[in-house]
XYZ file of C-alpha atoms in Angstrom:
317
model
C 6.974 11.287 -28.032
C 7.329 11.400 -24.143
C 5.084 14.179 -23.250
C 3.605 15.662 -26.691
C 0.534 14.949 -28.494
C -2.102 13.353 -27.408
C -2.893 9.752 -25.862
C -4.812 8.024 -28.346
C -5.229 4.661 -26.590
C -7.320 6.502 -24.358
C -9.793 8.439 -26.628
C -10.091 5.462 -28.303
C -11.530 3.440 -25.070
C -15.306 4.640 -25.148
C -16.572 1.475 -24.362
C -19.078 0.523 -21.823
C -16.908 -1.991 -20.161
C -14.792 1.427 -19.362
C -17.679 3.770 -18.394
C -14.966 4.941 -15.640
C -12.499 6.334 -18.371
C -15.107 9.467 -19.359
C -14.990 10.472 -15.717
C -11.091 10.204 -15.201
C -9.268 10.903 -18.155
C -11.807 13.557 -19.357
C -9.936 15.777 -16.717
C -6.348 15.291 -18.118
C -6.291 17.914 -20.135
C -2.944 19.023 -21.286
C -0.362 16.817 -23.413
C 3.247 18.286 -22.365
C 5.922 19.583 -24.748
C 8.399 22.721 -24.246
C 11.291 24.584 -25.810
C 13.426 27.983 -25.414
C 14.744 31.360 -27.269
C 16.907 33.792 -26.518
C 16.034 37.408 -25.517
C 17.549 39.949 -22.779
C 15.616 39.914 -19.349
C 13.555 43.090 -18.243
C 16.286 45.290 -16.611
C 14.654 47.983 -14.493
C 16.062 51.776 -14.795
C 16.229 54.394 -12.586
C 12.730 56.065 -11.956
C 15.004 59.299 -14.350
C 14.559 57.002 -17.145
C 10.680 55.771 -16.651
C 11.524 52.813 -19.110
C 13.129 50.050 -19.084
C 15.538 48.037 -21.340
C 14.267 44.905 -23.551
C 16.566 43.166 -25.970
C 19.095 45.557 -25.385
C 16.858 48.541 -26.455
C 15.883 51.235 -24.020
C 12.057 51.448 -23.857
C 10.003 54.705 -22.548
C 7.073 53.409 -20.360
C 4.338 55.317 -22.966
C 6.206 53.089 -25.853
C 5.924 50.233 -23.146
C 1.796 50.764 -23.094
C 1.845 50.604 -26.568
C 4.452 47.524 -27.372
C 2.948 44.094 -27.744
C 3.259 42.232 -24.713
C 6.208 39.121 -25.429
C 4.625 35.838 -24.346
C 5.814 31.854 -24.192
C 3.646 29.166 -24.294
C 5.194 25.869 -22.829
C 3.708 22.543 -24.071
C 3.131 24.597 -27.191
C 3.373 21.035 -28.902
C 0.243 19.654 -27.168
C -3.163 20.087 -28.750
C -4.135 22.662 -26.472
C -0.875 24.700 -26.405
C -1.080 24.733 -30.347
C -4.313 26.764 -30.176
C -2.679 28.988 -28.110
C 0.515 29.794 -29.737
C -1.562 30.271 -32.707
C -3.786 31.874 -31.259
C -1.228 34.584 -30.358
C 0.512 34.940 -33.646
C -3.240 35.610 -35.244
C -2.741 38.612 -32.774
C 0.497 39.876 -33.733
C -0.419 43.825 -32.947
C -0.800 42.551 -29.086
C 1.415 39.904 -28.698
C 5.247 38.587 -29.962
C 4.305 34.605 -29.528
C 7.156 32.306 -28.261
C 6.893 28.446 -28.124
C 8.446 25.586 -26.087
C 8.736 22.303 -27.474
C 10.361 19.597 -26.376
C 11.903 18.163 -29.794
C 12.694 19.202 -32.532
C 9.708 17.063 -34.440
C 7.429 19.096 -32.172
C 8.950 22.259 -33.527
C 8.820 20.895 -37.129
C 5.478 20.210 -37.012
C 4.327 23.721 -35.900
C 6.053 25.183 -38.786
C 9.724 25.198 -37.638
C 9.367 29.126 -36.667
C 12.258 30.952 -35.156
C 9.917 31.804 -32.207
C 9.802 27.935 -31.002
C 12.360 26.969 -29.049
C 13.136 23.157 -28.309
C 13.960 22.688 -24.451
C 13.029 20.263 -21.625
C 11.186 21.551 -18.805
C 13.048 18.996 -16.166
C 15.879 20.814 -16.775
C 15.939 24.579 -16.001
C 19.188 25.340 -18.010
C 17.901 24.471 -21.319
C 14.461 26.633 -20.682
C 16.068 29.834 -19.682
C 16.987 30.945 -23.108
C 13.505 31.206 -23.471
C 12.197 32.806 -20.864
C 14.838 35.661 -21.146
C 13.282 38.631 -21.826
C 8.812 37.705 -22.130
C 6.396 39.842 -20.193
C 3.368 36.528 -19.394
C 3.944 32.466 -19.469
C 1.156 30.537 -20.275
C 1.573 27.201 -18.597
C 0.219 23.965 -20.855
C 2.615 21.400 -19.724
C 1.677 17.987 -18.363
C 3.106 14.547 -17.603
C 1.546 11.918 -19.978
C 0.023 8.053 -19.176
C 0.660 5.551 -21.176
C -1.837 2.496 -21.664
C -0.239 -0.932 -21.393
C -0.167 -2.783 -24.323
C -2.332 -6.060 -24.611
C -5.913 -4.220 -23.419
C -8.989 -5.980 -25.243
C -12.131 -3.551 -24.301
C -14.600 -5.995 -25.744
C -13.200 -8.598 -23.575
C -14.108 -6.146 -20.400
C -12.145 -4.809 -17.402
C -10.081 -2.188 -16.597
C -7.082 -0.748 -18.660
C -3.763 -0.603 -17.062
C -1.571 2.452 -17.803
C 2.087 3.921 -16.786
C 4.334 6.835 -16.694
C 7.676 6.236 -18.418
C 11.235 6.635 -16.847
C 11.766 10.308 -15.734
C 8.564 11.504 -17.348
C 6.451 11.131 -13.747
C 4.110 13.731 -12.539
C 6.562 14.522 -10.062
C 8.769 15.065 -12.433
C 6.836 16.547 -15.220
C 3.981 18.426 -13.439
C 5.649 19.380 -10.154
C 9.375 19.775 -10.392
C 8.863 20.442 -14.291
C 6.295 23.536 -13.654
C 8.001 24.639 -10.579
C 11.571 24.922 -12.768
C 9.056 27.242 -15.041
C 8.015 29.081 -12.590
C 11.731 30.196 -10.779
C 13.029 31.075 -14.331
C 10.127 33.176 -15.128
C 10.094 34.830 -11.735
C 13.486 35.224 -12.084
C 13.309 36.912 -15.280
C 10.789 39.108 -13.959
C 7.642 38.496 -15.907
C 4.228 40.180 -15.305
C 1.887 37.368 -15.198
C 1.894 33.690 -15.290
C -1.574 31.734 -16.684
C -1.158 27.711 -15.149
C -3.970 25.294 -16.796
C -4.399 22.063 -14.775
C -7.294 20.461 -14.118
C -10.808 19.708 -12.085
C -10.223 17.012 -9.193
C -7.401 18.393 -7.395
C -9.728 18.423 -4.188
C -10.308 14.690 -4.038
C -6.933 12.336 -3.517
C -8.929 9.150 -4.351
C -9.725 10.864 -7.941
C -8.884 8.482 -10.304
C -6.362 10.493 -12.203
C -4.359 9.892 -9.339
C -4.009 5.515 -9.488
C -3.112 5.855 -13.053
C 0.467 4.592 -13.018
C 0.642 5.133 -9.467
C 1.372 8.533 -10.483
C -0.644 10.721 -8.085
C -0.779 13.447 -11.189
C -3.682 15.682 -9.321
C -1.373 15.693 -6.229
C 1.400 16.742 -8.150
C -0.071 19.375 -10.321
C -2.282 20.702 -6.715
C 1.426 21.225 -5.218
C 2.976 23.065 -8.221
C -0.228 25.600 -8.609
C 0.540 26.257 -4.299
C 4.016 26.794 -5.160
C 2.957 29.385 -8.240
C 0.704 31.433 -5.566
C 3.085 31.633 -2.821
C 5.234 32.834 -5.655
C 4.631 36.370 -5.235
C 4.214 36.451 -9.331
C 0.746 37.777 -10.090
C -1.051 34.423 -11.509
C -4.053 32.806 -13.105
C -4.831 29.373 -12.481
C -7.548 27.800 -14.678
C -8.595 24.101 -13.931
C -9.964 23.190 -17.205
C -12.410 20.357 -17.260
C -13.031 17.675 -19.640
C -11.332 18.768 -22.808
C -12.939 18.853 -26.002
C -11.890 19.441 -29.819
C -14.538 21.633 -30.766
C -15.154 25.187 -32.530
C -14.745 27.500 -29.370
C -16.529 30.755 -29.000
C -19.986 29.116 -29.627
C -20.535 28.327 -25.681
C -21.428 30.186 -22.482
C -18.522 29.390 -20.068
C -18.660 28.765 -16.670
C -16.665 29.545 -14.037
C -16.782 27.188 -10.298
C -14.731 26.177 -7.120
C -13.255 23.269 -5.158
C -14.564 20.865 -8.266
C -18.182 22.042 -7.680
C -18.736 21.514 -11.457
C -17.595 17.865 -11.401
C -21.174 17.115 -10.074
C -22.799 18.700 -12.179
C -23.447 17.429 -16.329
C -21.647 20.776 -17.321
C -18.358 19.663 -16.887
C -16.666 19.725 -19.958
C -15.078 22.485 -22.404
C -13.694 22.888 -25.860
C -9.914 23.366 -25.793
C -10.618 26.059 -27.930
C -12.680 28.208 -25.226
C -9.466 27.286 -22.864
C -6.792 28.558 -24.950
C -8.921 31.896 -25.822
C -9.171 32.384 -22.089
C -6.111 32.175 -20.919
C -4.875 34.698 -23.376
C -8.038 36.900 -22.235
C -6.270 36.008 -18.965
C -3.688 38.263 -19.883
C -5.836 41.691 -20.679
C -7.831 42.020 -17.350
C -6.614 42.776 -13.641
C -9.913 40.802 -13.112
C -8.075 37.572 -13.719
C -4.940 38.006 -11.613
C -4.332 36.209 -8.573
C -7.264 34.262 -8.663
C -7.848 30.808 -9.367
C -11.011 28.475 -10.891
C -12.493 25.834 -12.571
C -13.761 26.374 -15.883
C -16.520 24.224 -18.002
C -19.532 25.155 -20.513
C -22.422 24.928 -21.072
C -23.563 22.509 -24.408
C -23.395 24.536 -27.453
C -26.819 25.572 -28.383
C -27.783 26.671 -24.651
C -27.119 29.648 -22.766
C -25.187 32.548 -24.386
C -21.812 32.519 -25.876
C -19.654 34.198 -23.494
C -17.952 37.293 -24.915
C -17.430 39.582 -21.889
C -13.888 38.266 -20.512
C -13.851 40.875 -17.701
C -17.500 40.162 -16.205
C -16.065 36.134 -16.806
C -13.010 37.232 -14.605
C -14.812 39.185 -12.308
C -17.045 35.922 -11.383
C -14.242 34.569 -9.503
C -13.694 34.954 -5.808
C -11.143 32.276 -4.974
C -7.419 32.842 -4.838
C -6.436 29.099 -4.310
């Protein structure tokens, strides 16, 4: 799969002869798929109405307060956007859940519901259709690298990985995201969550030599282009990823990769896909952006209180 899934070549390198892969790739966190649906966009009425029509249906703005709120998560395929879309249909009284795939394997695999839509982010036309018509995006798209074949860690050294034709970071992560972004602008949606990751501030990370890709760069310039967007955003820069139980950690929220030097640095994708639908339920989190790590399991107190998380952050970039 080009951008689904995860990379298993590199989980599997924990060797000491590769000390440097826990430091880079434990900040790649998200493992790219999308999709589409079909759905009518918001179309405001006149303030005579106070509503507005959705899927052809003219909606009062008290029925509005009280409708679940229609959201698509993109790179629902991924390990991370799984938790999320299912995280959302476990909260069916809040939320309608859409998914983006980008095959219809992905789809398959995640039940084959009519609310995942196979598309490929590269190319807007084939995401609109889902896009039409949902109130929040939740970003978990991300170009994938791919580890040469022919690496020996007990023989020592340094793996050697690439980016296959078309599926770049510049491609994937920058004009990929920004495509997402100008549909669901376009479509008039009230919120859009982005999940990238810690290092952003330093070019010589070494996310960014893998494949020559520069992904960091590329993911930096698409979470500018979401600000300057004029959508009301939350940008979470998830570090190390983890596949643990979430909800048994205090979180933490930093800055400009503060956390990186610290030992608290990674997170379960669990905590990161209940937070960026928590994302969605306070004006604490809106137009603000952070990184986000925990605590080990065991210390501190398991955080609970999303708005005093939210509130935490001071940074809008």
């Amino acid at each position: 799969m080009l951008f689904g899934g995860t990379v298993s070549a590199i989980n599997n390198c924990n060797s000491r002869n590769i000390r440097f892969l826990s430091t880079s790739f434990y900040f790649l966190p998200l493992y790219f798929s999308s999709s589409s649906s079909s759905s009518s966009s918001l179309i405001s009425e006149s303030k005579k109405t106070k509503g507005y029509r959705k899927g052809g249906v003219l909606v009062s703005a008290a029925m509005a307060d009280l409708a679940p709120s229609t959201v698509l998560v993109t790179g629902a395929g991924g390990r991370t956007g799984q938790l999320v879309y299912r995280k959302l249909k476990e909260r069916s009284g809040q939320y309608v859940a859409r998914g983006l795939v980008r095959t219809e394997e992905s789809k398959e695999k995640l039940g084959g519901a009519a609310d995942l839509y196979v598309g490929d982010i590269r190319d807007a036309g084939t995401i609109a259709p889902a896009i039409q018509g949902i109130d929040a995006l939740i970003i978990l798209t991300s170009a994938v690298p791919k580890m040469k074949p022919g690496f020996d860690p007990t023989e020592g050294g340094r793996p050697e990985f690439y980016f296959e034709d078309g599926a770049y970071p510049e491609q994937v992560d920058w004009i990929g995201q920004k495509n997402q972004i100008d549909a669901a602008k376009a479509a008039g949606v009230k919120q859009i969550v982005l999940v990238g990751s810690m290092g952003g501030t330093d070019l010589n990370h070494p996310l960014n030599s893998l494949g020559n890709g520069k992904i960091l760069v590329w993911k930096r310039k698409a979470e500018q282009y979401l600000v300057d967007s004029g959508v009301p955003y939350t940008i979470i820069r998830a570090g190390g990823l983890q596949d643990k139980e979430g909800g048994a950690r205090e979180l933490l929220i930093g800055k400009d990769d503060e956390l990186l030097k610290t030992e608290t640095r990674t997170i379960p994708r669990a905590d990161v896909a209940e937070v960026c639908i928590q994302g969605l339920q306070f004006e604490e989190a809106k137009f603000k952006a952070f990184d986000l790590a925990s605590l080990p399991e065991g210390t501190g107190t398991p955080t609970k209180d999303f708005k005093a998380l939210f509130a935490q952050v001071t940074t809008r970039f």
